[in-house]
């Protein structure tokens, strides 16, 4: 069964507008972490934001925020004030367990975001 | 402080050949993980090395093997290349006792094309 589902293959957003990228996950482990990565055409995976399963508040990092709905098992990424440089692939990923420095990440299939001027 | 580095950047091989990809982890990191990212897909976990041993492995055949050196750098070897091995190979480094938000830092990847 797929552990990370990203249902939007592609999204378009007007520059300076906000956009939400969807991510749902599946795990029976009460301790887990959710990550969002940005992958520009160069290929490198750039870490954006992290949400732990026990975190009470939604994570925020600059223009990025994570809308974490634990009961629904969703962890949507919100990008505010989109910029042309935000055009890239975006991946949601999960790591199960807390002492999990050696636990591999499980990725979704990604969403390609295109920002239009 | 150098991040994760990988070499080569690009590689073209023919079916049946063997290939070796290299990765140097971020300074201070002791664990190296390798991922394969086929075109249009998310990365898939191949295996992970810590203390020069393979600690975890994803659903990949034995044609995929690796090594970790005392300086924590790592190699990924693929034997008997198939067309389906064409992909971006990503290396990620981390701390084995990392917790919570401790992230895996990714390198720029090696793009392998098998003809």
Tab-separated table of C-alpha atoms in Angstrom:
chain	number	residue	atom	x	y	z
A	1	UNK	CA	0.000	0.000	0.000
A	2	UNK	CA	1.235	3.456	-0.858
A	3	UNK	CA	2.353	5.306	2.239
A	4	UNK	CA	2.515	8.796	0.738
A	5	UNK	CA	-0.044	10.005	-1.790
A	6	UNK	CA	0.232	13.209	-3.764
A	7	UNK	CA	-2.817	13.447	-5.992
A	8	UNK	CA	-1.860	16.549	-7.970
A	9	UNK	CA	0.588	15.712	-10.784
A	10	UNK	CA	0.780	19.375	-11.735
A	11	UNK	CA	-0.347	22.738	-10.408
A	12	UNK	CA	-0.309	26.268	-11.790
A	13	UNK	CA	-0.304	29.407	-9.654
A	14	UNK	CA	-0.118	33.085	-10.452
A	15	UNK	CA	2.909	34.939	-9.126
A	16	UNK	CA	2.282	36.465	-5.662
A	17	UNK	CA	-0.675	34.142	-5.023
A	18	UNK	CA	-0.769	31.345	-2.442
A	19	UNK	CA	-0.913	27.673	-3.415
A	20	UNK	CA	-1.619	24.452	-1.515
A	21	UNK	CA	0.022	21.156	-2.452
A	22	UNK	CA	-1.760	18.091	-1.119
A	23	UNK	CA	-0.232	15.147	0.707
A	24	UNK	CA	-1.876	12.258	2.529
A	25	UNK	CA	-0.011	9.534	4.360
A	26	UNK	CA	-0.580	6.140	5.880
A	27	UNK	CA	1.173	4.740	8.945
A	28	UNK	CA	0.343	2.778	12.068
A	29	UNK	CA	3.377	4.112	13.933
A	30	UNK	CA	2.347	6.837	16.425
A	31	UNK	CA	5.749	8.491	16.012
A	32	UNK	CA	6.581	9.795	12.584
A	33	UNK	CA	7.854	12.840	10.776
A	34	UNK	CA	6.634	14.465	7.630
A	35	UNK	CA	8.914	16.364	5.285
A	36	UNK	CA	8.505	18.487	2.202
A	37	UNK	CA	11.304	18.764	-0.332
A	38	UNK	CA	11.694	20.961	-3.408
A	39	UNK	CA	13.479	19.556	-6.437
A	40	UNK	CA	14.412	22.054	-9.151
A	41	UNK	CA	15.441	20.857	-12.591
A	42	UNK	CA	19.038	20.547	-11.364
A	43	UNK	CA	17.958	17.480	-9.382
A	44	UNK	CA	19.028	18.317	-5.846
A	45	UNK	CA	16.435	17.724	-3.123
A	46	UNK	CA	16.072	20.876	-1.012
A	47	UNK	CA	14.532	20.515	2.444
A	48	UNK	CA	11.655	22.936	3.048
A	49	UNK	CA	9.760	22.058	6.210
A	50	UNK	CA	9.225	19.364	8.827
A	51	UNK	CA	6.241	18.345	10.984
A	52	UNK	CA	6.487	15.813	13.790
A	53	UNK	CA	3.500	13.672	14.687
A	54	UNK	CA	3.464	15.004	18.241
A	55	UNK	CA	3.856	18.649	17.292
A	56	UNK	CA	0.873	20.623	18.506
A	57	UNK	CA	1.274	23.514	16.123
A	58	UNK	CA	1.562	23.573	12.366
A	59	UNK	CA	5.130	24.073	11.177
A	60	UNK	CA	6.112	27.285	9.430
A	61	UNK	CA	9.330	28.273	7.663
A	62	UNK	CA	9.225	31.666	6.001
A	63	UNK	CA	6.763	31.488	3.101
A	64	UNK	CA	6.179	27.765	3.710
A	65	UNK	CA	3.647	26.389	6.153
A	66	UNK	CA	2.360	22.899	6.707
A	67	UNK	CA	-1.346	22.332	7.241
A	68	UNK	CA	-1.210	19.231	9.454
A	69	UNK	CA	-4.492	17.408	10.011
A	70	UNK	CA	-3.558	14.317	11.987
A	71	UNK	CA	-7.009	12.698	12.079
A	72	UNK	CA	-7.250	12.976	8.306
A	73	UNK	CA	-3.614	11.935	7.866
A	74	UNK	CA	-2.910	14.892	5.676
A	75	UNK	CA	0.076	17.234	5.578
A	76	UNK	CA	-0.514	19.842	2.921
A	77	UNK	CA	2.179	22.362	2.015
A	78	UNK	CA	1.088	25.985	1.674
A	79	UNK	CA	3.357	28.377	-0.217
A	80	UNK	CA	2.411	32.012	0.239
A	81	UNK	CA	3.290	34.837	-2.161
A	82	UNK	CA	4.530	32.512	-4.903
A	83	UNK	CA	7.644	33.515	-6.809
A	84	UNK	CA	8.865	32.452	-10.246
A	85	UNK	CA	11.724	30.626	-8.533
A	86	UNK	CA	9.212	28.370	-6.785
A	87	UNK	CA	8.611	26.519	-10.059
A	88	UNK	CA	9.860	22.979	-9.357
A	89	UNK	CA	8.829	19.484	-8.302
A	90	UNK	CA	7.649	19.189	-4.719
A	91	UNK	CA	7.824	15.942	-2.785
A	92	UNK	CA	6.135	14.939	0.433
A	93	UNK	CA	8.012	12.320	2.455
A	94	UNK	CA	7.596	10.440	5.711
A	95	UNK	CA	9.968	8.891	8.202
A	96	UNK	CA	8.521	6.513	10.775
A	97	UNK	CA	9.775	6.355	14.357
A	98	UNK	CA	11.294	9.022	16.603
A	99	UNK	CA	14.878	7.850	17.044
A	100	UNK	CA	14.889	7.610	13.355
A	101	UNK	CA	18.094	9.061	12.090
A	102	UNK	CA	18.656	5.815	10.256
A	103	UNK	CA	15.114	5.303	9.017
A	104	UNK	CA	14.772	5.834	5.278
A	105	UNK	CA	12.407	8.385	3.853
A	106	UNK	CA	9.368	7.246	1.897
A	107	UNK	CA	8.440	9.694	-0.850
A	108	UNK	CA	5.308	10.457	-2.783
A	109	UNK	CA	5.312	10.809	-6.567
A	110	UNK	CA	5.531	14.569	-6.405
A	111	UNK	CA	3.672	17.592	-7.710
A	112	UNK	CA	5.084	19.829	-10.415
A	113	UNK	CA	4.389	23.468	-9.558
A	114	UNK	CA	4.530	26.097	-12.262
A	115	UNK	CA	4.402	29.767	-11.262
A	116	UNK	CA	3.051	32.072	-13.947
A	117	UNK	CA	4.090	35.724	-14.208
B	1	UNK	CA	31.138	23.513	5.316
B	2	UNK	CA	30.710	21.306	2.267
B	3	UNK	CA	27.398	19.601	1.825
B	4	UNK	CA	26.863	16.209	0.260
B	5	UNK	CA	28.852	15.734	-2.923
B	6	UNK	CA	28.387	13.113	-5.608
B	7	UNK	CA	30.383	12.069	-8.639
B	8	UNK	CA	30.128	11.846	-11.514
B	9	UNK	CA	27.328	14.240	-12.434
B	10	UNK	CA	26.307	12.327	-15.529
B	11	UNK	CA	27.135	8.879	-16.818
B	12	UNK	CA	26.251	6.930	-19.949
B	13	UNK	CA	26.639	3.152	-20.002
B	14	UNK	CA	25.440	0.280	-22.156
B	15	UNK	CA	23.399	-2.723	-21.097
B	16	UNK	CA	25.385	-5.361	-19.259
B	17	UNK	CA	28.090	-2.980	-18.066
B	18	UNK	CA	28.902	-2.174	-14.478
B	19	UNK	CA	28.911	1.278	-12.874
B	20	UNK	CA	30.213	2.836	-9.650
B	21	UNK	CA	28.801	6.025	-8.189
B	22	UNK	CA	30.431	7.942	-5.361
B	23	UNK	CA	29.185	10.047	-2.474
B	24	UNK	CA	30.825	12.118	0.233
B	25	UNK	CA	28.517	12.933	3.148
B	26	UNK	CA	28.056	16.267	4.867
B	27	UNK	CA	30.745	16.974	7.415
B	28	UNK	CA	29.929	15.307	10.739
B	29	UNK	CA	27.416	12.852	9.297
B	30	UNK	CA	27.984	9.127	9.723
B	31	UNK	CA	25.191	7.511	7.730
B	32	UNK	CA	24.765	7.392	3.975
B	33	UNK	CA	21.579	6.376	2.179
B	34	UNK	CA	21.143	5.838	-1.541
B	35	UNK	CA	17.939	6.480	-3.480
B	36	UNK	CA	16.955	5.809	-7.073
B	37	UNK	CA	14.645	8.295	-8.772
B	38	UNK	CA	13.205	7.166	-12.075
B	39	UNK	CA	11.846	9.807	-14.435
B	40	UNK	CA	8.567	11.222	-13.164
B	41	UNK	CA	8.713	9.331	-9.867
B	42	UNK	CA	9.690	10.056	-6.310
B	43	UNK	CA	12.985	8.713	-4.938
B	44	UNK	CA	13.009	5.088	-3.821
B	45	UNK	CA	15.282	3.824	-1.056
B	46	UNK	CA	18.011	1.430	-2.181
B	47	UNK	CA	20.092	0.877	0.954
B	48	UNK	CA	21.834	2.559	3.839
B	49	UNK	CA	25.331	2.309	5.251
B	50	UNK	CA	26.548	2.962	8.764
B	51	UNK	CA	29.855	1.897	10.312
B	52	UNK	CA	30.883	0.441	6.953
B	53	UNK	CA	28.013	-2.036	6.932
B	54	UNK	CA	24.748	-2.203	5.036
B	55	UNK	CA	22.112	-1.634	7.708
B	56	UNK	CA	18.885	-1.454	5.759
B	57	UNK	CA	17.883	-2.327	2.240
B	58	UNK	CA	14.927	-1.488	0.046
B	59	UNK	CA	13.380	-3.695	-2.612
B	60	UNK	CA	16.315	-3.780	-5.000
B	61	UNK	CA	18.083	-6.831	-6.492
B	62	UNK	CA	21.551	-7.988	-5.531
B	63	UNK	CA	22.922	-6.315	-8.655
B	64	UNK	CA	22.898	-3.200	-6.485
B	65	UNK	CA	25.669	-3.241	-3.923
B	66	UNK	CA	27.581	-0.684	-1.969
B	67	UNK	CA	30.395	0.140	0.322
B	68	UNK	CA	31.199	2.659	3.018
B	69	UNK	CA	34.729	3.731	3.803
B	70	UNK	CA	36.220	4.715	7.186
B	71	UNK	CA	35.839	8.400	6.260
B	72	UNK	CA	32.077	7.755	5.837
B	73	UNK	CA	32.118	8.230	2.072
B	74	UNK	CA	30.226	5.635	0.089
B	75	UNK	CA	29.993	3.927	-3.269
B	76	UNK	CA	27.023	2.458	-5.077
B	77	UNK	CA	27.777	-0.318	-7.562
B	78	UNK	CA	25.348	-1.640	-10.122
B	79	UNK	CA	26.238	-4.768	-12.113
B	80	UNK	CA	24.731	-6.083	-15.343
B	81	UNK	CA	23.024	-2.797	-16.130
B	82	UNK	CA	19.507	-2.871	-17.540
B	83	UNK	CA	17.702	-0.153	-19.461
B	84	UNK	CA	15.428	0.234	-16.438
B	85	UNK	CA	18.387	1.275	-14.293
B	86	UNK	CA	18.408	4.638	-16.057
B	87	UNK	CA	17.598	7.129	-13.313
B	88	UNK	CA	18.856	9.881	-11.064
B	89	UNK	CA	20.758	8.365	-8.147
B	90	UNK	CA	20.637	10.444	-5.010
B	91	UNK	CA	22.847	10.134	-1.997
B	92	UNK	CA	21.690	11.422	1.380
B	93	UNK	CA	23.646	11.754	4.587
B	94	UNK	CA	22.386	11.899	8.154
B	95	UNK	CA	23.259	11.112	11.751
B	96	UNK	CA	22.379	7.631	12.916
B	97	UNK	CA	21.070	9.014	16.186
B	98	UNK	CA	19.250	11.865	14.542
B	99	UNK	CA	15.807	12.568	15.882
B	100	UNK	CA	12.706	14.336	14.825
B	101	UNK	CA	13.465	17.183	12.497
B	102	UNK	CA	17.019	16.037	11.870
B	103	UNK	CA	16.954	15.800	8.167
B	104	UNK	CA	18.672	13.826	5.517
B	105	UNK	CA	20.817	16.133	3.392
B	106	UNK	CA	20.793	15.225	-0.265
B	107	UNK	CA	23.504	15.555	-2.846
B	108	UNK	CA	22.940	16.838	-6.379
B	109	UNK	CA	22.636	13.321	-7.757
B	110	UNK	CA	24.211	11.307	-10.553
B	111	UNK	CA	22.157	10.927	-13.697
B	112	UNK	CA	22.744	7.477	-15.175
B	113	UNK	CA	21.651	6.669	-18.696
B	114	UNK	CA	21.776	3.054	-19.883
B	115	UNK	CA	21.657	2.553	-23.643
